[in-house]
C-alpha cells in the first residue's frame, strides 16, 4: 500500500513545507530527508494517518531534541566581540582550513624536509613576525595564560611593578592580582587610580624587581585628571635599569589599520614592540578576529625561556586552534582579502549606508505583515573588553510596543526571539527591541526576517 493510501504525505511534500526550510539550512538537506523518512516510517508502523503539518511538526521536534548545546545564534546585539556568543566568528574560509587540519593527519610537529619531529607553530610564529616585526612568538590558550606564563617564567619569587590604574578585571574570572598570585610573581602597585608617573616606577625599583608591566585598560576608561606612562618611556626606564618591560595590550590589533576602523588610542602589537616593549601579550579572538588563544610576541631569548617551561605544555593550543590562527594570519597579510574573509573585519568595515539599506528592506517586509518596525541610528560596540568608549556607527531595526498580548513587554519578545530557531539575540532599550545590524551578517537577514515574523507576523503559525 502506498503512503498516500495510508493517509501519509510523500517525502518531497514534507520537505517542501516552509516549516522545514530553516532546518534544511541549519542541518543540511540530507539530515532532514533522513529524519522525514524515519518519522514517516514510525507513523506507518503505528498504522497512523497524518497531514503534512503534523509530519512537519514531528520532524521539527525530533531535530530540535537532537540539536547541539553549542548552537548557532544570530547576534543582533551590535556587540561584535561578544564573549557570551563566542567572540570572533571564523567564517567559511577559515573554518574550511580548520576542517582540513581536523579531518586527517597534519604536519603539526613534524619537519617534512628531514622527516623528523619538528616544532609546533613555527609557521604561525613566522607569519606573526612578518605582520608585527616580532623576533619570535609563542601561542597559548588565551591572554590569561599568556600573562600567567610570562609572569611565572620571568618573575616567580620576584617583584613586577604595575600602575594602580591598570589593575584590571576582565569578565569576572580574570583579575590581575589573582593572576599574579597564581604565577608566583609579586605584584608591586605604584601610583594611584588616576595618576601614575614615571618617577613612581623608578622609585619603586629595587634588587628584587624583575620587570615592569603595563596593562591596557581595555574595558574601561578613566577620564579627567589622569596621567599614565607611555609604553616607550616605560620600556626606556626598564632597559636603563637592566629590567624587562612587558605590555599586555589585550585586544591584539596587529598594526595601525589592522583591523580597519580602530581608533588611535588602541595599542597595536607592532606599535608596542616598536616603542620598545620586550614582550607584547594579547588575545587571538578579539581584534585579530581569530580563534581563542593568547599570543606572546617579542624578544627571542625571552620567548625561548617561556617555550621550555613545563607549564607551557599545559597551556599550549591544539592543532585546530593553530589551523584557524594560521588561516587568519595568512588572510591578514592582504588587507582587502582580510576584510573579505575575516568575519570580524568584514563587520567592522561595513559602511553604515549598507546597514541602512538592509534595515530599510527588513522594515518594509515586516511592515507589509503589519509588524511595526523602524530603522534607527544606533551605536554598536566592539565589546570583549575592547575600546569601551568608541561607538561604531550602526543601524538597528526597532520593534516598538504595543506588542501582541502574549508579549507584555519588550523583554518578553526578546526572550521569545532567543528561544526561536535559530535563536536571535537582540538588545532591549527604552521599551523596544533593537535588532542591530552591525553584528548581523548580510546572509542572515532572511533568517532574521523569518524569526521576527514567526513571533509577530500576521500569518504566524497558530502553534507558534
Ligand atoms: C581580554 C584581556 C585579557 C584576557 O584575555 P583572554 O584572552 O580573555 O584570557 C587580559 N588582559 C587584557 C588587557 C585584556 O583586554
Short mmCIF file of C-alpha atoms and ligand atoms in Angstrom, two decimals:
data_model
loop_
_atom_site.label_atom_id
_atom_site.label_comp_id
_atom_site.label_asym_id
_atom_site.label_seq_id
_atom_site.Cartn_x
_atom_site.Cartn_y
_atom_site.Cartn_z
CA UNK A 1 0.00 0.00 0.00
CA UNK A 2 1.33 3.46 -0.87
CA UNK A 3 1.81 6.20 1.71
CA UNK A 4 -0.92 8.21 0.02
CA UNK A 5 -3.39 5.38 0.51
CA UNK A 6 -2.29 5.16 4.14
CA UNK A 7 -3.04 8.85 4.55
CA UNK A 8 0.60 9.97 4.78
CA UNK A 9 2.17 12.72 2.64
CA UNK A 10 5.05 11.94 0.25
CA UNK A 11 8.59 12.82 1.41
CA UNK A 12 9.03 15.64 -1.10
CA UNK A 13 5.81 17.36 0.01
CA UNK A 14 7.00 17.36 3.62
CA UNK A 15 10.41 18.67 2.58
CA UNK A 16 8.86 21.49 0.59
CA UNK A 17 6.94 22.75 3.61
CA UNK A 18 8.32 26.16 4.72
CA UNK A 19 8.35 24.88 8.30
CA UNK A 20 11.41 22.76 7.49
CA UNK A 21 13.40 25.27 5.44
CA UNK A 22 15.21 26.64 8.48
CA UNK A 23 16.20 23.09 9.44
CA UNK A 24 17.46 22.33 5.94
CA UNK A 25 19.56 25.47 6.18
CA UNK A 26 20.95 24.58 9.59
CA UNK A 27 21.42 20.83 9.40
CA UNK A 28 21.65 20.23 5.67
CA UNK A 29 19.11 18.58 3.36
CA UNK A 30 20.41 15.06 3.90
CA UNK A 31 19.86 15.10 7.66
CA UNK A 32 16.34 16.46 7.24
CA UNK A 33 15.44 13.96 4.48
CA UNK A 34 16.67 11.17 6.75
CA UNK A 35 14.51 12.43 9.61
CA UNK A 36 11.42 12.79 7.38
CA UNK A 37 11.86 9.18 6.22
CA UNK A 38 12.22 7.98 9.78
CA UNK A 39 9.18 9.92 11.00
CA UNK A 40 7.04 8.55 8.14
CA UNK A 41 8.29 5.04 8.91
CA UNK A 42 7.25 5.42 12.54
CA UNK A 43 3.76 6.61 11.55
CA UNK A 44 3.47 3.76 9.06
CA UNK A 45 4.47 1.24 11.70
CA UNK A 46 1.81 2.65 14.03
CA UNK A 47 -0.72 2.49 11.21
CA UNK A 48 -1.47 6.16 11.67
CA UNK A 49 -2.55 8.76 9.11
CA UNK A 50 -1.14 12.29 9.40
CA UNK A 51 -1.31 15.51 7.38
CA UNK A 52 1.72 17.49 6.24
CA UNK A 53 1.50 19.88 9.18
CA UNK A 54 1.63 17.06 11.70
CA UNK A 55 4.51 15.31 9.99
CA UNK A 56 6.44 18.61 9.79
CA UNK A 57 5.83 19.23 13.49
CA UNK A 58 7.08 15.73 14.37
CA UNK A 59 10.18 16.10 12.19
CA UNK A 60 10.96 19.54 13.67
CA UNK A 61 10.50 18.20 17.21
CA UNK A 62 12.87 15.30 16.51
CA UNK A 63 15.51 17.61 15.02
CA UNK A 64 15.02 20.02 17.90
CA UNK A 65 15.67 17.39 20.57
CA UNK A 66 18.81 16.35 18.71
CA UNK A 67 20.44 19.74 18.32
CA UNK A 68 23.77 20.75 19.79
CA UNK A 69 24.11 22.73 23.00
CA UNK A 70 26.69 24.94 21.35
CA UNK A 71 24.13 26.33 18.96
CA UNK A 72 24.48 28.85 16.24
CA UNK A 73 22.79 32.13 17.12
CA UNK A 74 22.07 35.35 15.26
CA UNK A 75 23.87 38.16 17.08
CA UNK A 76 21.68 41.26 16.77
CA UNK A 77 23.14 42.92 19.86
CA UNK A 78 25.52 45.18 17.94
CA UNK A 79 28.37 43.89 20.13
CA UNK A 80 30.89 42.39 17.73
CA UNK A 81 33.24 40.63 20.15
CA UNK A 82 30.57 39.22 22.43
CA UNK A 83 32.29 36.89 24.91
CA UNK A 84 28.96 35.17 25.67
CA UNK A 85 28.43 34.49 21.97
CA UNK A 86 31.90 33.10 21.31
CA UNK A 87 33.80 36.31 20.49
CA UNK A 88 35.14 36.34 16.92
CA UNK A 89 33.20 34.20 14.40
CA UNK A 90 35.57 32.46 11.98
CA UNK A 91 33.58 32.29 8.75
CA UNK A 92 33.62 29.75 5.94
CA UNK A 93 37.15 30.26 4.62
CA UNK A 94 38.88 29.90 7.99
CA UNK A 95 36.54 27.07 9.05
CA UNK A 96 37.42 25.21 5.85
CA UNK A 97 41.10 25.30 6.74
CA UNK A 98 40.34 24.13 10.28
CA UNK A 99 38.30 21.26 8.86
CA UNK A 100 41.19 20.29 6.59
CA UNK A 101 43.59 20.06 9.53
CA UNK A 102 40.98 18.21 11.58
CA UNK A 103 39.85 15.59 9.09
CA UNK A 104 43.16 13.80 8.52
CA UNK A 105 46.73 13.80 9.81
CA UNK A 106 48.57 17.12 9.61
CA UNK A 107 52.16 18.29 9.96
CA UNK A 108 51.66 19.61 13.48
CA UNK A 109 55.08 18.86 14.97
CA UNK A 110 56.81 17.34 12.02
CA UNK A 111 59.52 18.56 9.68
CA UNK A 112 58.56 17.28 6.23
CA UNK A 113 62.04 18.04 4.85
CA UNK A 114 64.01 15.89 7.29
CA UNK A 115 61.20 13.53 8.23
CA UNK A 116 61.85 14.10 11.93
CA UNK A 117 59.99 15.65 14.84
CA UNK A 118 59.65 19.39 14.32
CA UNK A 119 58.40 22.31 16.37
CA UNK A 120 54.75 23.23 16.79
CA UNK A 121 53.59 26.58 15.47
CA UNK A 122 56.72 27.57 13.55
CA UNK A 123 54.58 28.70 10.59
CA UNK A 124 52.42 30.81 12.83
CA UNK A 125 55.46 32.37 14.51
CA UNK A 126 56.88 33.29 11.11
CA UNK A 127 53.59 34.86 9.99
CA UNK A 128 53.37 36.81 13.24
CA UNK A 129 56.95 38.01 12.81
CA UNK A 130 56.18 39.24 9.28
CA UNK A 131 53.00 41.01 10.34
CA UNK A 132 54.23 42.65 13.53
CA UNK A 133 58.01 42.82 13.44
CA UNK A 134 58.29 40.48 16.44
CA UNK A 135 61.53 38.48 16.67
CA UNK A 136 59.68 35.44 17.98
CA UNK A 137 56.26 34.38 19.17
CA UNK A 138 54.52 31.63 21.08
CA UNK A 139 50.83 30.73 21.19
CA UNK A 140 48.96 29.69 24.34
CA UNK A 141 45.35 29.08 25.35
CA UNK A 142 44.31 32.71 25.91
CA UNK A 143 45.70 36.02 27.11
CA UNK A 144 45.15 34.98 30.72
CA UNK A 145 47.50 32.04 30.06
CA UNK A 146 49.97 34.36 28.30
CA UNK A 147 50.10 36.62 31.37
CA UNK A 148 50.30 33.73 33.82
CA UNK A 149 53.10 32.00 31.94
CA UNK A 150 55.10 35.17 31.31
CA UNK A 151 54.97 36.24 34.97
CA UNK A 152 55.82 32.73 36.14
CA UNK A 153 58.81 32.28 33.86
CA UNK A 154 60.21 35.80 34.09
CA UNK A 155 59.33 36.80 37.63
CA UNK A 156 58.45 33.92 40.01
CA UNK A 157 59.54 34.91 43.51
CA UNK A 158 60.37 38.45 42.40
CA UNK A 159 58.52 41.74 42.02
CA UNK A 160 56.79 43.18 38.99
CA UNK A 161 55.72 46.82 39.07
CA UNK A 162 52.23 47.76 37.83
CA UNK A 163 50.31 51.04 37.96
CA UNK A 164 47.26 51.10 40.29
CA UNK A 165 45.29 52.47 37.33
CA UNK A 166 45.89 49.22 35.44
CA UNK A 167 44.83 46.50 37.91
CA UNK A 168 42.06 45.30 35.66
CA UNK A 169 39.28 42.79 35.90
CA UNK A 170 38.10 41.20 32.66
CA UNK A 171 34.78 39.38 32.79
CA UNK A 172 34.83 38.38 36.46
CA UNK A 173 37.14 35.39 36.30
CA UNK A 174 40.22 37.38 35.28
CA UNK A 175 41.57 39.77 37.90
CA UNK A 176 45.16 40.81 37.51
CA UNK A 177 46.10 40.47 41.22
CA UNK A 178 44.76 36.89 41.16
CA UNK A 179 46.83 36.06 38.08
CA UNK A 180 49.91 37.36 39.92
CA UNK A 181 49.04 35.20 42.89
CA UNK A 182 48.75 32.11 40.69
CA UNK A 183 52.03 32.86 38.88
CA UNK A 184 54.21 33.16 41.97
CA UNK A 185 55.33 36.67 40.99
CA UNK A 186 54.84 39.51 43.47
CA UNK A 187 52.69 42.45 42.44
CA UNK A 188 54.15 45.84 43.37
CA UNK A 189 51.48 48.52 42.90
CA UNK A 190 52.57 52.09 42.26
CA UNK A 191 50.83 55.42 41.66
CA UNK A 192 47.13 55.99 42.14
CA UNK A 193 43.98 55.02 40.27
CA UNK A 194 44.04 58.12 38.09
CA UNK A 195 47.71 59.15 38.03
CA UNK A 196 50.92 57.21 37.75
CA UNK A 197 54.17 58.96 36.81
CA UNK A 198 57.47 57.59 35.55
CA UNK A 199 59.04 58.51 38.91
CA UNK A 200 56.53 56.24 40.67
CA UNK A 201 58.02 53.33 38.77
CA UNK A 202 61.66 54.35 39.10
CA UNK A 203 61.31 54.99 42.87
CA UNK A 204 59.87 51.51 43.35
CA UNK A 205 62.65 49.62 41.58
CA UNK A 206 64.77 47.56 43.96
CA UNK A 207 67.03 44.49 43.74
CA UNK A 208 64.11 42.06 43.78
CA UNK A 209 62.37 43.81 40.87
CA UNK A 210 62.17 41.59 37.79
CA UNK A 211 60.43 43.94 35.39
CA UNK A 212 57.73 46.48 34.57
CA UNK A 213 54.29 45.51 33.32
CA UNK A 214 51.91 47.80 31.51
CA UNK A 215 48.31 46.60 31.17
CA UNK A 216 45.93 48.23 28.71
CA UNK A 217 42.78 49.42 30.48
CA UNK A 218 40.85 47.80 27.70
CA UNK A 219 37.34 47.64 29.12
CA UNK A 220 37.08 50.94 30.98
CA UNK A 221 38.34 54.49 30.70
CA UNK A 222 39.46 56.85 33.41
CA UNK A 223 38.73 60.37 32.28
CA UNK A 224 39.51 63.77 33.75
CA UNK A 225 42.59 64.38 35.87
CA UNK A 226 44.71 61.48 34.66
CA UNK A 227 48.27 60.57 33.82
CA UNK A 228 49.74 57.35 32.52
CA UNK A 229 53.25 56.48 31.38
CA UNK A 230 53.52 55.68 27.67
CA UNK A 231 54.98 52.30 26.79
CA UNK A 232 58.03 53.88 25.14
CA UNK A 233 59.05 55.76 28.31
CA UNK A 234 58.35 52.73 30.47
CA UNK A 235 60.48 50.47 28.26
CA UNK A 236 63.32 53.03 28.26
CA UNK A 237 63.28 53.14 32.07
CA UNK A 238 63.24 49.34 32.29
CA UNK A 239 66.19 48.96 29.93
CA UNK A 240 68.12 51.72 31.68
CA UNK A 241 67.82 49.73 34.92
CA UNK A 242 68.54 46.33 33.37
CA UNK A 243 64.91 45.15 33.58
CA UNK A 244 62.36 43.95 31.02
CA UNK A 245 59.13 45.66 30.09
CA UNK A 246 56.05 43.64 29.15
CA UNK A 247 52.95 45.18 27.56
CA UNK A 248 49.60 43.41 27.91
CA UNK A 249 47.71 45.19 25.14
CA UNK A 250 44.63 42.96 25.44
CA UNK A 251 42.83 43.23 22.14
CA UNK A 252 45.60 42.33 19.74
CA UNK A 253 45.31 44.77 16.84
CA UNK A 254 48.26 43.83 14.61
CA UNK A 255 49.27 47.28 13.44
CA UNK A 256 47.58 50.64 12.76
CA UNK A 257 44.68 49.97 10.35
CA UNK A 258 44.78 46.21 11.00
CA UNK A 259 41.91 45.66 11.53
CA UNK A 260 40.33 48.75 9.92
CA UNK A 261 38.27 51.26 11.87
CA UNK A 262 40.11 51.07 15.18
CA UNK A 263 40.76 54.33 16.97
CA UNK A 264 44.25 55.74 17.59
CA UNK A 265 44.06 55.03 21.33
CA UNK A 266 44.01 51.29 20.77
CA UNK A 267 47.53 49.86 21.19
CA UNK A 268 48.88 47.56 18.47
CA UNK A 269 51.40 44.73 18.59
CA UNK A 270 53.65 46.40 16.05
CA UNK A 271 53.40 49.79 17.74
CA UNK A 272 54.18 48.46 21.18
CA UNK A 273 57.18 46.41 20.02
CA UNK A 274 58.50 49.37 18.03
CA UNK A 275 58.18 51.55 21.14
CA UNK A 276 60.49 49.17 22.97
CA UNK A 277 58.34 46.58 24.78
CA UNK A 278 60.34 43.36 25.24
CA UNK A 279 57.19 41.26 25.08
CA UNK A 280 53.64 42.01 24.00
CA UNK A 281 50.71 39.89 25.23
CA UNK A 282 47.26 39.77 23.64
CA UNK A 283 44.21 37.65 22.81
CA UNK A 284 43.67 35.98 19.42
CA UNK A 285 39.87 36.22 19.45
CA UNK A 286 39.43 39.95 19.96
CA UNK A 287 40.56 42.43 17.29
CA UNK A 288 42.60 39.86 15.42
CA UNK A 289 39.31 38.13 14.68
CA UNK A 290 40.73 34.63 15.17
CA UNK A 291 40.28 31.64 17.46
CA UNK A 292 40.52 31.78 21.24
CA UNK A 293 44.22 31.89 22.05
CA UNK A 294 46.85 34.08 23.63
CA UNK A 295 49.90 35.45 21.85
CA UNK A 296 53.26 36.23 23.41
CA UNK A 297 55.47 38.15 21.00
CA UNK A 298 58.85 39.83 21.14
CA UNK A 299 62.43 39.08 22.20
CA UNK A 300 63.61 35.66 21.04
CA UNK A 301 65.61 34.93 24.23
CA UNK A 302 62.58 35.53 26.45
CA UNK A 303 60.26 33.55 24.17
CA UNK A 304 62.77 30.68 24.24
CA UNK A 305 62.70 30.65 28.07
CA UNK A 306 58.91 30.67 28.07
CA UNK A 307 58.66 27.92 25.44
CA UNK A 308 60.59 25.38 27.52
CA UNK A 309 58.75 25.97 30.79
CA UNK A 310 56.85 22.85 31.92
CA UNK A 311 53.70 24.95 32.27
CA UNK A 312 53.88 25.67 28.52
CA UNK A 313 52.66 22.18 27.76
CA UNK A 314 49.62 22.68 29.96
CA UNK A 315 48.74 25.98 28.33
CA UNK A 316 49.57 25.37 24.67
CA UNK A 317 46.94 25.22 21.93
CA UNK A 318 45.81 22.30 19.79
CA UNK A 319 46.01 21.80 16.03
CA UNK A 320 42.51 23.19 15.40
CA UNK A 321 43.36 26.49 17.05
CA UNK A 322 46.68 26.67 15.21
CA UNK A 323 44.98 25.94 11.90
CA UNK A 324 42.48 28.75 12.49
CA UNK A 325 45.15 31.17 13.65
CA UNK A 326 47.37 30.40 10.67
CA UNK A 327 44.45 30.95 8.29
CA UNK A 328 43.63 34.30 9.90
CA UNK A 329 47.24 35.47 9.77
CA UNK A 330 47.61 34.45 6.12
CA UNK A 331 44.50 36.44 5.27
CA UNK A 332 45.70 39.41 7.32
CA UNK A 333 48.73 39.80 5.02
CA UNK A 334 46.42 41.39 2.48
CA UNK A 335 44.03 43.98 3.82
CA UNK A 336 41.47 43.58 1.06
CA UNK A 337 41.49 39.79 1.45
CA UNK A 338 41.22 40.09 5.22
CA UNK A 339 38.25 42.42 5.07
CA UNK A 340 36.51 39.89 2.84
CA UNK A 341 37.34 36.69 4.69
CA UNK A 342 37.91 37.51 8.37
CA UNK A 343 34.32 37.96 9.57
CA UNK A 344 35.10 40.42 12.36
CA UNK A 345 36.99 42.64 9.94
CA UNK A 346 34.10 42.47 7.46
CA UNK A 347 31.62 43.53 10.13
CA UNK A 348 33.90 46.38 11.19
CA UNK A 349 34.42 47.58 7.63
CA UNK A 350 30.75 47.55 6.52
CA UNK A 351 29.68 51.08 5.53
CA UNK A 352 26.76 52.34 7.58
CA UNK A 353 24.83 53.11 4.35
CA UNK A 354 24.81 49.39 3.63
CA UNK A 355 23.38 48.67 7.09
CA UNK A 356 20.76 51.34 6.48
CA UNK A 357 19.78 49.78 3.17
CA UNK A 358 19.43 46.33 4.73
CA UNK A 359 17.45 47.78 7.62
CA UNK A 360 15.02 49.53 5.28
CA UNK A 361 14.45 46.33 3.37
CA UNK A 362 13.75 44.33 6.54
CA UNK A 363 11.48 47.03 7.98
CA UNK A 364 9.49 47.17 4.73
CA UNK A 365 9.00 43.40 4.75
CA UNK A 366 7.85 43.47 8.36
CA UNK A 367 5.61 46.48 7.88
CA UNK A 368 3.93 44.64 5.00
CA UNK A 369 2.93 42.00 7.58
CA UNK A 370 1.61 44.62 9.99
CA UNK A 371 4.68 44.46 12.22
CA UNK A 372 5.65 47.90 13.40
CA UNK A 373 9.37 48.29 12.64
CA UNK A 374 11.50 51.36 12.19
CA UNK A 375 15.12 51.80 11.10
CA UNK A 376 17.05 53.91 13.56
CA UNK A 377 20.61 55.13 14.11
CA UNK A 378 22.37 53.06 16.67
CA UNK A 379 25.76 52.65 18.27
CA UNK A 380 27.47 49.30 18.03
CA UNK A 381 30.46 48.35 20.17
CA UNK A 382 33.42 46.07 19.77
CA UNK A 383 32.88 44.55 23.23
CA UNK A 384 35.04 41.77 24.67
CA UNK A 385 36.94 44.35 26.67
CA UNK A 386 37.88 46.48 23.69
CA UNK A 387 37.52 50.25 23.14
CA UNK A 388 34.63 50.74 25.61
CA UNK A 389 34.09 54.35 24.61
CA UNK A 390 34.46 54.00 20.86
CA UNK A 391 30.98 53.61 19.40
CA UNK A 392 30.74 52.24 15.86
CA UNK A 393 28.08 53.96 13.77
CA UNK A 394 25.33 51.48 13.06
CA UNK A 395 21.68 50.96 12.18
CA UNK A 396 19.12 48.95 14.11
CA UNK A 397 15.60 47.95 13.24
CA UNK A 398 13.45 48.85 16.22
CA UNK A 399 10.37 46.82 17.10
CA UNK A 400 8.17 49.13 19.15
CA UNK A 401 5.33 48.38 21.56
CA UNK A 402 2.49 47.69 21.79
CA UNK A 403 3.27 44.05 21.02
CA UNK A 404 0.64 41.29 20.81
CA UNK A 405 -0.87 40.34 24.18
CA UNK A 406 1.46 37.43 24.83
CA UNK A 407 4.38 39.87 24.92
CA UNK A 408 3.53 42.34 27.70
CA UNK A 409 6.99 43.95 27.37
CA UNK A 410 9.98 44.08 25.04
CA UNK A 411 11.78 41.67 27.37
CA UNK A 412 9.12 39.03 26.68
CA UNK A 413 9.52 39.47 22.94
CA UNK A 414 13.33 39.39 23.20
CA UNK A 415 13.07 36.12 25.14
CA UNK A 416 10.80 34.58 22.50
CA UNK A 417 13.34 35.57 19.83
CA UNK A 418 16.13 33.93 21.84
CA UNK A 419 14.09 30.73 22.13
CA UNK A 420 13.35 30.63 18.38
CA UNK A 421 15.12 28.57 15.77
CA UNK A 422 17.75 29.74 15.27
CA UNK A 423 17.95 31.89 18.40
CA UNK A 424 18.12 35.64 17.77
CA UNK A 425 19.82 37.67 20.50
CA UNK A 426 18.58 41.27 20.45
CA UNK A 427 19.02 44.35 22.64
CA UNK A 428 16.20 45.79 24.73
CA UNK A 429 16.34 49.54 25.05
CA UNK A 430 13.74 52.14 26.02
CA UNK A 431 10.87 49.62 25.92
CA UNK A 432 11.69 48.49 22.36
CA UNK A 433 13.53 45.54 20.88
CA UNK A 434 16.57 46.69 18.86
CA UNK A 435 17.99 44.46 16.16
CA UNK A 436 21.39 45.97 15.47
CA UNK A 437 22.64 45.04 12.00
CA UNK A 438 26.37 45.77 12.58
CA UNK A 439 26.77 42.29 14.10
CA UNK A 440 24.40 40.51 11.69
CA UNK A 441 25.91 39.01 8.53
CA UNK A 442 24.07 40.02 5.32
CA UNK A 443 23.11 36.42 4.54
CA UNK A 444 21.41 36.24 7.95
CA UNK A 445 18.85 38.95 7.11
CA UNK A 446 16.49 36.36 5.67
CA UNK A 447 16.69 34.32 8.90
CA UNK A 448 16.10 37.46 10.95
CA UNK A 449 13.12 38.32 8.78
CA UNK A 450 11.53 34.92 9.37
CA UNK A 451 12.36 34.90 13.10
CA UNK A 452 10.50 38.16 13.67
CA UNK A 453 7.55 37.12 11.51
CA UNK A 454 7.34 33.83 13.41
CA UNK A 455 6.65 35.89 16.56
CA UNK A 456 4.79 38.93 15.26
CA UNK A 457 3.62 38.25 11.69
CA UNK A 458 0.00 38.06 10.55
CA UNK A 459 0.27 34.51 9.29
CA UNK A 460 2.18 33.33 12.35
CA UNK A 461 1.54 29.58 12.73
CA UNK A 462 -1.13 29.20 15.44
CA UNK A 463 1.03 26.63 17.24
CA UNK A 464 3.81 29.29 17.43
C1 LIG B 1 40.81 40.50 27.35
C2 LIG B 1 42.02 40.81 28.14
C3 LIG B 1 42.66 39.84 28.90
C4 LIG B 1 42.15 38.43 28.98
O1 LIG B 1 42.25 37.83 27.75
P1 LIG B 1 41.62 36.37 27.45
O2 LIG B 1 42.13 36.04 26.10
O3 LIG B 1 40.15 36.55 27.53
O4 LIG B 1 42.15 35.46 28.51
C5 LIG B 1 43.80 40.19 29.60
N1 LIG B 1 44.29 41.45 29.55
C6 LIG B 1 43.69 42.42 28.83
C7 LIG B 1 44.27 43.80 28.84
C8 LIG B 1 42.54 42.14 28.11
O5 LIG B 1 41.93 43.10 27.39
#
